[in-house]
XYZ file of C-alpha atoms in Angstrom:
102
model
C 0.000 0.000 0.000
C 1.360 3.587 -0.877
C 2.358 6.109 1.312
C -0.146 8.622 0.091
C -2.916 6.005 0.589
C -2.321 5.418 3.955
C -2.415 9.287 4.391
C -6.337 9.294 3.934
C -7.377 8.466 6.970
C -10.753 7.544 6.517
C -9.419 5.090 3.472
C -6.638 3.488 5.514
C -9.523 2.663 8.051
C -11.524 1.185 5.722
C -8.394 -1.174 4.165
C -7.532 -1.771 8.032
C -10.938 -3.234 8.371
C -11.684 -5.200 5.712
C -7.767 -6.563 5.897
C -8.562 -7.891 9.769
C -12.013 -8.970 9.047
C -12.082 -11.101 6.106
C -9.674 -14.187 7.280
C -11.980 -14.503 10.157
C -14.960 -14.223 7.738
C -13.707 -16.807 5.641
C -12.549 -19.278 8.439
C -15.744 -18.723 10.098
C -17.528 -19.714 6.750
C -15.460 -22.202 5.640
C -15.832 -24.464 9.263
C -19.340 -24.342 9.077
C -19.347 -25.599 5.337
C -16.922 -28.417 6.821
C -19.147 -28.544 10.498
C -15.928 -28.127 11.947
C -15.100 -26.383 14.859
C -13.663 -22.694 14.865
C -11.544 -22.092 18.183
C -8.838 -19.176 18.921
C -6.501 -21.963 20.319
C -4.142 -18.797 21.957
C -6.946 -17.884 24.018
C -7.033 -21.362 26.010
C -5.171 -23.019 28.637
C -3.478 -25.555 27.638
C -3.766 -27.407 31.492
C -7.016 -26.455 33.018
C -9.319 -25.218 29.607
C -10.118 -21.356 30.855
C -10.554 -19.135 28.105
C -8.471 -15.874 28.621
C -11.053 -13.170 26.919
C -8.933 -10.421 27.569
C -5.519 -11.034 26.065
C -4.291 -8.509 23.818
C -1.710 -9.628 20.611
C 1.153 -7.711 22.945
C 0.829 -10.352 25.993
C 3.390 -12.640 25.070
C 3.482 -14.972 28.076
C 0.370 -17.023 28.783
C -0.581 -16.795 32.631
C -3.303 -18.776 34.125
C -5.006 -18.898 37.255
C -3.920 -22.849 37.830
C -0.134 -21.992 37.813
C 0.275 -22.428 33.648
C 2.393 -20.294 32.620
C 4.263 -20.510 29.236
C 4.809 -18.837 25.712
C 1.538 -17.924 24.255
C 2.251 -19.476 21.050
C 3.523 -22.425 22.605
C 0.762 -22.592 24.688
C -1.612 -22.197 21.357
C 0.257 -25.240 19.831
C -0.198 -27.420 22.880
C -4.073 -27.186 22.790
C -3.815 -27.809 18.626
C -1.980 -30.830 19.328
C -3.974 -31.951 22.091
C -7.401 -31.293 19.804
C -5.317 -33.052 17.373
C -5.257 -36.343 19.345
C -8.700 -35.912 20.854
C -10.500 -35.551 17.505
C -8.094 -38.888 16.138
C -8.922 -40.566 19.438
C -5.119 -40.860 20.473
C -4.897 -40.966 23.923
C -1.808 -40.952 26.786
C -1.406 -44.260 29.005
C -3.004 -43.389 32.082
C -5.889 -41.520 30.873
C -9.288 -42.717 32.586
C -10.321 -45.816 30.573
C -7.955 -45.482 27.647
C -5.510 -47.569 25.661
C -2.274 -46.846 23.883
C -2.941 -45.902 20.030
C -0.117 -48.014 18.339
């Protein structure tokens, strides 16, 4: 985008907008055509579940009430990988009344 675009303020605001909103739009469209599930996986624990509705994109670290407390994009691939496994049904020895996927 040009300089002198940017410039108008009421056009940059506009680009700004539509730029932000249309991945989510799409996502959000393109899960419910596949009834799959849409989840902001960075906004979870990755121990306990809680959703964290008030991080910003400049909180870094992930802190939770139940004493998690890592990288927030480490923390957002833990819970992909554990979906991962839940949705495959690949579960941990020790997990209540599961067996070892081989």
């Amino acid at each position: 985008m040009s300089k002198g675009m940017m410039t108008n303020t009421r056009l940059a605001r506009h680009i700004a907008d539509i730029g932000f909103f249309e991945p989510r739009r799409q996502l959000t469209y393109k899960s419910q055509w596949c009834c799959a599930e849409l989840t902001a996986s960075s906004n979870l624990c990755s121990t306990c579940g809680k959703k964290h509705e008030t991080l910003t994109l400049s909180d870094r670290m992930f802190v939770c009430e139940c004493g998690n407390k890592m990288c927030r994009d480490h923390n957002a691939s833990v819970n992909l990988e554990n979906y991962t496994a839940r949705s495959a049904g690949i579960y941990t020895a020790g997990d209540n009344g599961s067996v070892l996927a081989a």
